[in-house]
Tab-separated table of C-alpha atoms and ligand atoms in Angstrom:
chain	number	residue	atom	x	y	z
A	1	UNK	CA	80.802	-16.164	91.883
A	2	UNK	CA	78.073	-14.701	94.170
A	3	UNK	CA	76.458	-17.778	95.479
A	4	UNK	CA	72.272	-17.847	95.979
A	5	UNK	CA	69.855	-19.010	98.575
A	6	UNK	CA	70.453	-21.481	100.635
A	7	UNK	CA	74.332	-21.728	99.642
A	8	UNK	CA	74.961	-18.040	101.040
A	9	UNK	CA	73.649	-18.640	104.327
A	10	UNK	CA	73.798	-22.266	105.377
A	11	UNK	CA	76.418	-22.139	107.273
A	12	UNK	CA	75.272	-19.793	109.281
A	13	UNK	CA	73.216	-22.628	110.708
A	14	UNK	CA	75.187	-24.842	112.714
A	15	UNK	CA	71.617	-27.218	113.283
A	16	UNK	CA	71.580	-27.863	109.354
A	17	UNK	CA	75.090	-29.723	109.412
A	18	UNK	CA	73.131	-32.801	111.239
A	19	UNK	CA	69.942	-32.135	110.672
A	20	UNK	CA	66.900	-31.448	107.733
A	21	UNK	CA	65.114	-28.738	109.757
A	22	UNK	CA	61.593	-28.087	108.858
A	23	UNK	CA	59.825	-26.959	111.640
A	24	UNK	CA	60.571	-23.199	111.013
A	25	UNK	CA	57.006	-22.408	111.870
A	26	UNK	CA	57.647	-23.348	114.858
A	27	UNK	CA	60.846	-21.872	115.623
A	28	UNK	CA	63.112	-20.584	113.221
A	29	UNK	CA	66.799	-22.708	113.538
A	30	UNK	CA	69.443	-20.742	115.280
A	31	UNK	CA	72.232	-18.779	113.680
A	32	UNK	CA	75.922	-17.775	114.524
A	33	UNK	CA	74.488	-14.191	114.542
A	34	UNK	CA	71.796	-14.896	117.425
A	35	UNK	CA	73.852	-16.760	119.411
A	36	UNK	CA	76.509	-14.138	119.156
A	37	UNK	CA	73.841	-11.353	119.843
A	38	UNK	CA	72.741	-13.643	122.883
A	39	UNK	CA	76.423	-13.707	124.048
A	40	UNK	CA	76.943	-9.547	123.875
A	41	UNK	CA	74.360	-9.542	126.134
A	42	UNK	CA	75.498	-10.963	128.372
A	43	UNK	CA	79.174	-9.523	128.576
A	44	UNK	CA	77.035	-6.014	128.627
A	45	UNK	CA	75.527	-7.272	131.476
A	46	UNK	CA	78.665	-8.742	132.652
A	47	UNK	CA	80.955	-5.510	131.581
A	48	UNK	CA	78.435	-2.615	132.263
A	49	UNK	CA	76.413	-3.689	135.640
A	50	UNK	CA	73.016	-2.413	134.570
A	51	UNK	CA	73.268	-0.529	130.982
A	52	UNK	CA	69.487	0.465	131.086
A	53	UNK	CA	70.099	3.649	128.552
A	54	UNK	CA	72.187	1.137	126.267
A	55	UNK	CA	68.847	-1.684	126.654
A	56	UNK	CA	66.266	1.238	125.971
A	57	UNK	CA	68.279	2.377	123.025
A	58	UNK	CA	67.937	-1.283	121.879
A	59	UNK	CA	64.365	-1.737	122.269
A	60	UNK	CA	63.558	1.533	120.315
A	61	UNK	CA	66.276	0.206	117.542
A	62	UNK	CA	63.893	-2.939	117.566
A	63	UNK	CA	60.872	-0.579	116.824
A	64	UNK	CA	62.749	0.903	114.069
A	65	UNK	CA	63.390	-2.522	112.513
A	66	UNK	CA	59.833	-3.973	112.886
A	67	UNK	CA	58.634	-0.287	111.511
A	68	UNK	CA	61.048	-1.042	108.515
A	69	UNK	CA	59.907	-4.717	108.330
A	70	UNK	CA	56.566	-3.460	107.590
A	71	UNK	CA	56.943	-0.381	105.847
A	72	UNK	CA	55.789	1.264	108.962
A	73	UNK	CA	56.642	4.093	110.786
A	74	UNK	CA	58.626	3.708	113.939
A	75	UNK	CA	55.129	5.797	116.372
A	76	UNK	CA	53.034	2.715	114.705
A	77	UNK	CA	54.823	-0.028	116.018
A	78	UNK	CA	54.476	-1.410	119.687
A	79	UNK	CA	57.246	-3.881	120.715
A	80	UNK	CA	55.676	-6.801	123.167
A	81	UNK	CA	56.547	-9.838	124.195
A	82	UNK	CA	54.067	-11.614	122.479
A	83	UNK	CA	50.993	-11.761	119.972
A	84	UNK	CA	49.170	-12.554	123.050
A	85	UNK	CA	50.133	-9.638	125.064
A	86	UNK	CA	49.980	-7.326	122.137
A	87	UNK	CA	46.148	-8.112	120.976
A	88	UNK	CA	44.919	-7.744	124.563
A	89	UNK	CA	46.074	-4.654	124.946
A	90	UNK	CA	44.370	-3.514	121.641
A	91	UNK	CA	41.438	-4.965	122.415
A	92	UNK	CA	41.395	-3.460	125.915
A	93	UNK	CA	41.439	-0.177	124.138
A	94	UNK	CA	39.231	-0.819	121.217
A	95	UNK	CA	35.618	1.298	121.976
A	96	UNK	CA	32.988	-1.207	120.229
A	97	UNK	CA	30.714	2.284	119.978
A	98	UNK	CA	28.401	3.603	117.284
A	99	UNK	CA	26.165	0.253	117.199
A	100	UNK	CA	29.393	-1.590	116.109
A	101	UNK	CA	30.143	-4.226	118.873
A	102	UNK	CA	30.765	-7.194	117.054
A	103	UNK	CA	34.084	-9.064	116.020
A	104	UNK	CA	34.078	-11.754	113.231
A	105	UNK	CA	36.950	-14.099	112.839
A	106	UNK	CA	37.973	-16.885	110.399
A	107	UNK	CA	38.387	-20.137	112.017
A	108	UNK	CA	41.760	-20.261	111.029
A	109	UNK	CA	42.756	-17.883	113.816
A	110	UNK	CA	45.041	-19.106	116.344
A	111	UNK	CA	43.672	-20.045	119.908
A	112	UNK	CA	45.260	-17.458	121.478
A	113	UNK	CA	43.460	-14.920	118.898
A	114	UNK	CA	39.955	-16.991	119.716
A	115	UNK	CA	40.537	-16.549	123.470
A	116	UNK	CA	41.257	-12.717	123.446
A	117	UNK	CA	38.388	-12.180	120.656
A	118	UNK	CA	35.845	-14.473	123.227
A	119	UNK	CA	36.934	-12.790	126.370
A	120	UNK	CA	35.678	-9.883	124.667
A	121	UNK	CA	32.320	-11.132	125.251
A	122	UNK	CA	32.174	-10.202	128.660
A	123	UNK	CA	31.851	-6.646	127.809
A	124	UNK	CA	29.247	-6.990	125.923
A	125	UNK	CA	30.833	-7.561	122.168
A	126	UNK	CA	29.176	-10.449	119.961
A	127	UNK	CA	31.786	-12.673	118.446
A	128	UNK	CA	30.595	-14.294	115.286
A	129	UNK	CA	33.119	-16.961	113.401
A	130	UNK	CA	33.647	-18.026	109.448
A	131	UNK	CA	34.363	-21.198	109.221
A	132	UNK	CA	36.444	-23.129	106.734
A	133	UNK	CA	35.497	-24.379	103.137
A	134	UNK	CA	35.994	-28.154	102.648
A	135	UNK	CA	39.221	-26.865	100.251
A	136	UNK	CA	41.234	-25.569	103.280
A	137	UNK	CA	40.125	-21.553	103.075
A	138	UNK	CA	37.967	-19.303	104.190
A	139	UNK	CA	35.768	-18.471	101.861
A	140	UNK	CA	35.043	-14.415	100.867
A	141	UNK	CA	31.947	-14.669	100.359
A	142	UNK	CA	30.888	-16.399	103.671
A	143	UNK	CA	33.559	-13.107	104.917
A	144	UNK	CA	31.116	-11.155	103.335
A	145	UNK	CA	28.082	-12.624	104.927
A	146	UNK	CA	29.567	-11.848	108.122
A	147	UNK	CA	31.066	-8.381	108.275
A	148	UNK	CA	27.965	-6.286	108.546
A	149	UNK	CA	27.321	-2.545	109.877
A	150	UNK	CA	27.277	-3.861	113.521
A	151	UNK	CA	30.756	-5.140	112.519
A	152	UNK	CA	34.349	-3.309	114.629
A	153	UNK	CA	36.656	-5.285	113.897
A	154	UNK	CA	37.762	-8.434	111.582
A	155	UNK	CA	40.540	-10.918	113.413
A	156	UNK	CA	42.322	-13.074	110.245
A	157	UNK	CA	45.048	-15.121	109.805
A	158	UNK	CA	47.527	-14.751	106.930
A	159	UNK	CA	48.786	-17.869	107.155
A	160	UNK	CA	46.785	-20.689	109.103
A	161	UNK	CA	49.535	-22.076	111.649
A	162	UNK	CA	47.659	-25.701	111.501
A	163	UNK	CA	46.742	-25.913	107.767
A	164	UNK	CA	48.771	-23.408	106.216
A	165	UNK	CA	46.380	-21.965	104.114
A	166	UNK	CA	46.922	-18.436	102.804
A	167	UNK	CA	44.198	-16.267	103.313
A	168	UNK	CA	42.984	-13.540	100.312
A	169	UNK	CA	44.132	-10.760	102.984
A	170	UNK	CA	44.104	-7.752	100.368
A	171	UNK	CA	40.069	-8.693	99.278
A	172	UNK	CA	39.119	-9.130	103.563
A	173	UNK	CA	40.728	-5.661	104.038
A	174	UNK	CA	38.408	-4.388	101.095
A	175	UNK	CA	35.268	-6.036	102.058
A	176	UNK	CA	36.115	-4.966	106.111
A	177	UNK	CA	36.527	-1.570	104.772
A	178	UNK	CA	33.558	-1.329	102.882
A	179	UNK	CA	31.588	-2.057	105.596
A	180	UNK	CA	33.118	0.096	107.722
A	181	UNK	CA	35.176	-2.183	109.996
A	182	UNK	CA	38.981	-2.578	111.064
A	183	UNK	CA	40.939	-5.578	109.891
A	184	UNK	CA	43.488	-6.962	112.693
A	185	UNK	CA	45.966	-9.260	110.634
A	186	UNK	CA	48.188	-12.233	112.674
A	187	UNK	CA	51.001	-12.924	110.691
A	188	UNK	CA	53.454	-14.828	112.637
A	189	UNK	CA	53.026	-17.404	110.022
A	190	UNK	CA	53.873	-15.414	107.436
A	191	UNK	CA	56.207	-12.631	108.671
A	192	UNK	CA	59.966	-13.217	107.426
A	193	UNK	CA	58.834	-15.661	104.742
A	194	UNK	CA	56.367	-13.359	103.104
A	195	UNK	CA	57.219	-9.569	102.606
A	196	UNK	CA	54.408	-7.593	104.376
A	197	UNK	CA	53.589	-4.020	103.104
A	198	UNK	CA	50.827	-2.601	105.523
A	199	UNK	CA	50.970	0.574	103.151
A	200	UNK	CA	50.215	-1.576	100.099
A	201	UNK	CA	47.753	-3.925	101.918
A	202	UNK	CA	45.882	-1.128	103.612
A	203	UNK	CA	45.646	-3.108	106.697
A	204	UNK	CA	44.534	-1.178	110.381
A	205	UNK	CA	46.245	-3.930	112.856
A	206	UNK	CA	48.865	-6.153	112.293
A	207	UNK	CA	50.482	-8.701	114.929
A	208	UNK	CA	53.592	-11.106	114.454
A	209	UNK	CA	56.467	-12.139	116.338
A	210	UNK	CA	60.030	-13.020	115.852
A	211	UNK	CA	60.405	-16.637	116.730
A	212	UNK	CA	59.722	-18.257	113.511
A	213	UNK	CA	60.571	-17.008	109.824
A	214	UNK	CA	62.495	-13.791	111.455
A	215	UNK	CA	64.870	-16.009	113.394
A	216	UNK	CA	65.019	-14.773	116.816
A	217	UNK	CA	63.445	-16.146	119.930
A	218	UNK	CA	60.694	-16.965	121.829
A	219	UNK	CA	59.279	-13.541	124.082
A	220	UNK	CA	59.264	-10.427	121.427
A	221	UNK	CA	56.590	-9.577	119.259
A	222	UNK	CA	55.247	-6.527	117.635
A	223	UNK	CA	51.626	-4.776	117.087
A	224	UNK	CA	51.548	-2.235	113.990
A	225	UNK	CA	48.352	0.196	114.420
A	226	UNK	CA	48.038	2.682	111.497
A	227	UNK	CA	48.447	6.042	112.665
A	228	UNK	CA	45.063	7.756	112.220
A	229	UNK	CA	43.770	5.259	114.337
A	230	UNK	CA	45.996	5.470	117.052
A	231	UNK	CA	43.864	8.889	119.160
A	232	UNK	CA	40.818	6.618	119.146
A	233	UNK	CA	42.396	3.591	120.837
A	234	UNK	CA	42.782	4.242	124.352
A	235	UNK	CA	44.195	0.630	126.102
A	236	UNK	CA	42.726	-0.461	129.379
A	237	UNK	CA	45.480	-3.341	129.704
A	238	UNK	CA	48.879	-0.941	130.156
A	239	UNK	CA	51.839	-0.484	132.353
A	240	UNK	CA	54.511	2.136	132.857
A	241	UNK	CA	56.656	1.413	129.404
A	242	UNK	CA	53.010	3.124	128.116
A	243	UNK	CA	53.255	5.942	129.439
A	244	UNK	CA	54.027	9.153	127.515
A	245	UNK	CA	56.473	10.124	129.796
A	246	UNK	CA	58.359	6.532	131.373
A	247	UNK	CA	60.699	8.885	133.198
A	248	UNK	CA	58.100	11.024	135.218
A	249	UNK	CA	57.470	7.841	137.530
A	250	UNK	CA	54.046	9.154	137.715
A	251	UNK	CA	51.114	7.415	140.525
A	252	UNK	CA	48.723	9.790	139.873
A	253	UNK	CA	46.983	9.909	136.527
A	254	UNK	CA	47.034	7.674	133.462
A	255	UNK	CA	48.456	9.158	130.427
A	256	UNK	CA	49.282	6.672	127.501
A	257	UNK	CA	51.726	7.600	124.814
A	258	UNK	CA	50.160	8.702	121.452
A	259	UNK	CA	52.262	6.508	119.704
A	260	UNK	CA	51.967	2.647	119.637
A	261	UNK	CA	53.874	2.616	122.635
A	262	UNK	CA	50.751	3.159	124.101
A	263	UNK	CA	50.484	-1.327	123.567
A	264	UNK	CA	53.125	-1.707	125.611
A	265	UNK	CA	53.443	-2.597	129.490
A	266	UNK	CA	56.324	-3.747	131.489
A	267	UNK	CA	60.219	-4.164	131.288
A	268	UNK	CA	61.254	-4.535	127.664
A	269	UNK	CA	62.220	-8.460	127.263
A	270	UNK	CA	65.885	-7.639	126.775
A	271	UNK	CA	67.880	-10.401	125.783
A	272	UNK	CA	65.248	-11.313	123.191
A	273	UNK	CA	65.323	-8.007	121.911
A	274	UNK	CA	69.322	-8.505	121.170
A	275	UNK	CA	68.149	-12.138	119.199
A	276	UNK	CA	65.536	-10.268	117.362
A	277	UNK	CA	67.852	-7.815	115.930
A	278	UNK	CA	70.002	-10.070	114.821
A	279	UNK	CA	67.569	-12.359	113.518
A	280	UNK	CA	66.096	-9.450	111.404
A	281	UNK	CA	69.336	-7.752	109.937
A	282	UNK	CA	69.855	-11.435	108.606
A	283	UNK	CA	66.279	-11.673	107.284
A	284	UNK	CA	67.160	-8.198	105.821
A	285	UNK	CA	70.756	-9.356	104.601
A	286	UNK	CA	69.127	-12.895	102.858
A	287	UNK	CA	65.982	-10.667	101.625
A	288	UNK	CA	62.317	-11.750	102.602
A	289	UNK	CA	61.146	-11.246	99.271
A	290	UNK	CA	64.545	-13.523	97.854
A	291	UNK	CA	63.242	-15.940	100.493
A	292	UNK	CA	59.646	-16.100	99.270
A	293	UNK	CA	60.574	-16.867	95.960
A	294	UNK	CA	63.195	-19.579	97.144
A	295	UNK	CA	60.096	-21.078	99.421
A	296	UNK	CA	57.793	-21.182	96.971
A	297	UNK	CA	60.267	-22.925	94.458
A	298	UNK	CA	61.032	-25.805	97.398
A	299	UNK	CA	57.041	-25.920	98.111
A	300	UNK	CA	56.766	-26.807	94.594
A	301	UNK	CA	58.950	-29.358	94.622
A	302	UNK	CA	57.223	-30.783	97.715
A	303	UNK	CA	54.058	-31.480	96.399
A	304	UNK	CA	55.767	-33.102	92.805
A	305	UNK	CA	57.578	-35.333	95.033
A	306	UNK	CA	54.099	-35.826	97.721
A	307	UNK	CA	52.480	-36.647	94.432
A	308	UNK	CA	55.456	-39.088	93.503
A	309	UNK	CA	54.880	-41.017	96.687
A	310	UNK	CA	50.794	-40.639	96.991
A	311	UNK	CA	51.020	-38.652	100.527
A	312	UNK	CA	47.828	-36.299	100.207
A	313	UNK	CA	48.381	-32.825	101.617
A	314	UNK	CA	45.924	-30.697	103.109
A	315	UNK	CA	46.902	-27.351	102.111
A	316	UNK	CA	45.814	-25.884	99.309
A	317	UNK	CA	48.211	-26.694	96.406
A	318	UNK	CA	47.393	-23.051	94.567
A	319	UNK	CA	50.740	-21.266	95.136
A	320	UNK	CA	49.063	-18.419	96.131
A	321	UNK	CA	46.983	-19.511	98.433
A	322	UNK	CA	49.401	-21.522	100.669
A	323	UNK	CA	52.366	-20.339	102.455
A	324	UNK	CA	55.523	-21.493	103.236
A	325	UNK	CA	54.555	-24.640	105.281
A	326	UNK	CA	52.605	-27.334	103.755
A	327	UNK	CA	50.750	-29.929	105.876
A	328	UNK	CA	50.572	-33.706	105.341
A	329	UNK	CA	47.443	-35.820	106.937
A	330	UNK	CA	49.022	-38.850	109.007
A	331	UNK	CA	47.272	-41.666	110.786
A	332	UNK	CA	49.251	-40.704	114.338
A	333	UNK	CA	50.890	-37.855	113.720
A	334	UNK	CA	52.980	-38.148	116.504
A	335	UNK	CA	54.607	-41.254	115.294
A	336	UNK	CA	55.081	-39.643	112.459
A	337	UNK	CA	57.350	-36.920	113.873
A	338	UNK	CA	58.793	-39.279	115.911
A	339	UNK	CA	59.699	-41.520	113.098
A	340	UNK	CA	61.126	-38.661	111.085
A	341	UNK	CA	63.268	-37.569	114.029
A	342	UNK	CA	64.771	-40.425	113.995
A	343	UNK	CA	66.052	-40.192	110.599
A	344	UNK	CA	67.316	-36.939	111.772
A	345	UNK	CA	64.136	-35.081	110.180
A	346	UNK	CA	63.316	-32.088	112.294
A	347	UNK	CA	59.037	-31.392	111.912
A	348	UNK	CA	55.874	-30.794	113.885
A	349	UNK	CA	52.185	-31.408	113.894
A	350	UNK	CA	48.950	-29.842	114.582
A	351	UNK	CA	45.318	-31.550	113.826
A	352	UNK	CA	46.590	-35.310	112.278
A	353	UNK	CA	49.119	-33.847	109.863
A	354	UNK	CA	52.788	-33.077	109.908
A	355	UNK	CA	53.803	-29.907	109.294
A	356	UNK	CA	56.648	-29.378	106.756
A	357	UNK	CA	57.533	-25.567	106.832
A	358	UNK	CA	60.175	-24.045	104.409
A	359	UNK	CA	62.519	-21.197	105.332
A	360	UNK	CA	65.884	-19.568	103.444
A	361	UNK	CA	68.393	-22.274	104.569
A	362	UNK	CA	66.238	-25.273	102.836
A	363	UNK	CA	67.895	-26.540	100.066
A	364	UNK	CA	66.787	-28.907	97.168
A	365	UNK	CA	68.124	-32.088	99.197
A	366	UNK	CA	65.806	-30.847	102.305
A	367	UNK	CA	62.835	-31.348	100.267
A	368	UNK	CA	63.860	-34.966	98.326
A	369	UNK	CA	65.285	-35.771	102.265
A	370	UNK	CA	61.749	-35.403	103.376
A	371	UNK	CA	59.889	-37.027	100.409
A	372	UNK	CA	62.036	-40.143	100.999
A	373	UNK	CA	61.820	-39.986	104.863
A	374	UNK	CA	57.508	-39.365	104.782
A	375	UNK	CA	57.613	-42.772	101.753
A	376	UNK	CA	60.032	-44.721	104.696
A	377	UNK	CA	57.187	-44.321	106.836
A	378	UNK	CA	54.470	-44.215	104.304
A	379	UNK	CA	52.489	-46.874	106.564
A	380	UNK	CA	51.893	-43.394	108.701
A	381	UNK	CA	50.384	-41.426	105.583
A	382	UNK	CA	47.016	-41.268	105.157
A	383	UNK	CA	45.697	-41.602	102.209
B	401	PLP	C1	49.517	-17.607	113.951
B	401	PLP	C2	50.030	-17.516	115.358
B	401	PLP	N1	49.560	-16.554	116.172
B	401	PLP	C3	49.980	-16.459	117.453
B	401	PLP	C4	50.900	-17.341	117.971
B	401	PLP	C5	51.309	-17.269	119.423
B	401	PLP	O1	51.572	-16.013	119.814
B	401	PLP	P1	52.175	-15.649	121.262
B	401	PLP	O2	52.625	-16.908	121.914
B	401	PLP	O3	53.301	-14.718	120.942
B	401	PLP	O4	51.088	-14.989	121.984
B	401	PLP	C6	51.446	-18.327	117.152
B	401	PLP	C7	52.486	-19.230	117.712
B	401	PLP	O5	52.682	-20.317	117.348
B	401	PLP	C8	50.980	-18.431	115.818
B	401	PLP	O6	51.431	-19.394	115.009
């Protein structure tokens, strides 16, 4: 009998035999597979002295898996070490010309996103923000409003990493369009939980990394750009893995690769590189699509059972317009956590709630684990 989600693969979780995890947007919990990646890196290390044609070889085989990941091909995909690192160099190369110097963002966006987008401003671009509705999304039409003809580019979220809200990314990408702007798209909320298509979605930029729902580690990320826009993009923030020639050792001129490459800068973080592999070929083995449909049948469950107990979440309860976390309001969220930790009940928080985040290896039990642990401590719910 071929056994489903999260039988096939729990045991590939060590963490899950003492613990409920549920802080997978946070980090994703560790497998057998990354720890055994971790440990072939080292004995390369160990065997082979410095295997730099073996490490390249594995950083372009990461391209090739974040290019597949996305639909993406492998010249659109720059490998980073972090959303942070990959949007400044974007921005850095992004020419705000033809009266469009303006960048609007949803207020969903993660600080790091806010920071990059604001330090924009001291070359001149306007930043203008869309806030939240009082039902936990950002509204389209308030989008709208926003992205005008002085508009470049349009920073969302698909998945808001405090809320969990699921933004209406296919509609921003048509109203950014229309208007003649660029859509750049964080999903590191979403990415590994929720299949992304950046054919299908249409999307310009998108930006995730692989510590979360695609199981690998902290310190490797990935920026798509789509191809046609890749001449006009010429990065200010760079370094010699840029270059279109990293073996010429060249002082004398800048010359970025034409590919995505051209994101890149330094060293490529190695060791994460062998965790994100692994972490993917597993997300690729389970199937991100499998896992969104197991997710959304445990996030159902959730809110039955927060409804059960009277806990009022804060995400939206449409199915499609929350992802795979859901977030609880507290009054002290970090007793909250703290009490749920000791009952061996692995979450976070952000902004007064706890965060309750859903991956492949949840099971059933997980979710009634959780209900029973948040009504235990339902003095911390607020209500
Ligand atoms: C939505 C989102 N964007 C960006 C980041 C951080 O990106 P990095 O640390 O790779 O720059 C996070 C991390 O939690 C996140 O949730």
């Amino acid at each position: 009998m071929t056994m489903t989600l999260p039988d096939s693969i729990r045991d590939r979780f060590p963490l899950l035999e003492h613990a409920v995890y549920t802080s997978s947007c946070s980090q994703g919990a560790l497998s057998v597979d990354v720890r055994a990646a971790y440990e072939q890196y080292l004995a390369d290390w160990d065997e082979k002295g410095a295997p730099w044609e073996l490490w390249v070889e594995r950083a372009e085989s990461m391209r090739d898996r974040f290019a597949r990941l996305l639909n993406a091909t492998s010249d659109e995909i720059a490998v980073t070490t972090s959303v942070s690192a990959a949007v400044s160099s974007l921005l850095s190369g992004v020419r705000h010309s033809g009266g469009r110097n303006k960048i609007v963002m949803s207020d969903f966006e993660f600080p790091t996103i806010g920071q990059i987008v604001h330090a924009q401003e001291l070359a001149g671009v306007k930043v203008e923000h869309v806030p939240a509705t009082p039902e936990v999304t950002i509204s389209l039409e308030r989008m709208a409003e926003a992205i005008d003809e002085e508009t470049s580019i349009v920073a969302i979220t698909h998945v808001c990493f405090r809320n969990g809200s699921k933004t209406d990314v296919k509609e921003v990408i048509r109203l950014a369009h229309e208007a003649g702007a660029l859509v750049l798209l964080d999903s590191f909320q979403a990415v590994g939980a929720v299949p992304i298509d950046v054919r299908d979605l249409n999307v310009d930029f998108v930006t995730g990394g692989t510590l979360k729902y695609l199981l690998g580690s902290a310190g490797l990320a990935f920026l798509y750009c789509r191809a046609d826009l890749l001449p006009q993009i010429v990065p200010t923030q760079t370094g010699w893995f840029a270059d279109e020639d990293i073996n010429k050792m060249d002082i004398y001129d800048y010359s970025p690769s034409p590919t995505a490459r051209k994101f890149e800068s330094g060293t490529p973080p190695i060791p994460n590189i062998y965790a994100g592999i692994a972490g993917l070929d597993l997300m690729h083995e389970v199937g991100i699509a499998e896992t969104e449909e197991h997710v959304g049948r445990l996030t159902a469950q959730l809110i039955d059972g927060l409804d059960r107990i009277g806990a009022k979440m804060v995400t939206p309860r449409d199915p499609a317009k929350h992802g795979p976390m859901i977030a609880v309001a507290t009054t002290d969220q970090n007793a909250m956590v703290a009490a749920l930790a000791e009952d061996r009940i692995v979450t976070s928080a952000r902004d007064g709630n706890v965060r309750l985040a859903w991956h492949c290896y949840n099971s059933e039990e997980d979710v009634e684990a959780v209900i029973a642990g948040l009504q235990r401590h339902s003095e911390l719910l607020a209500r």
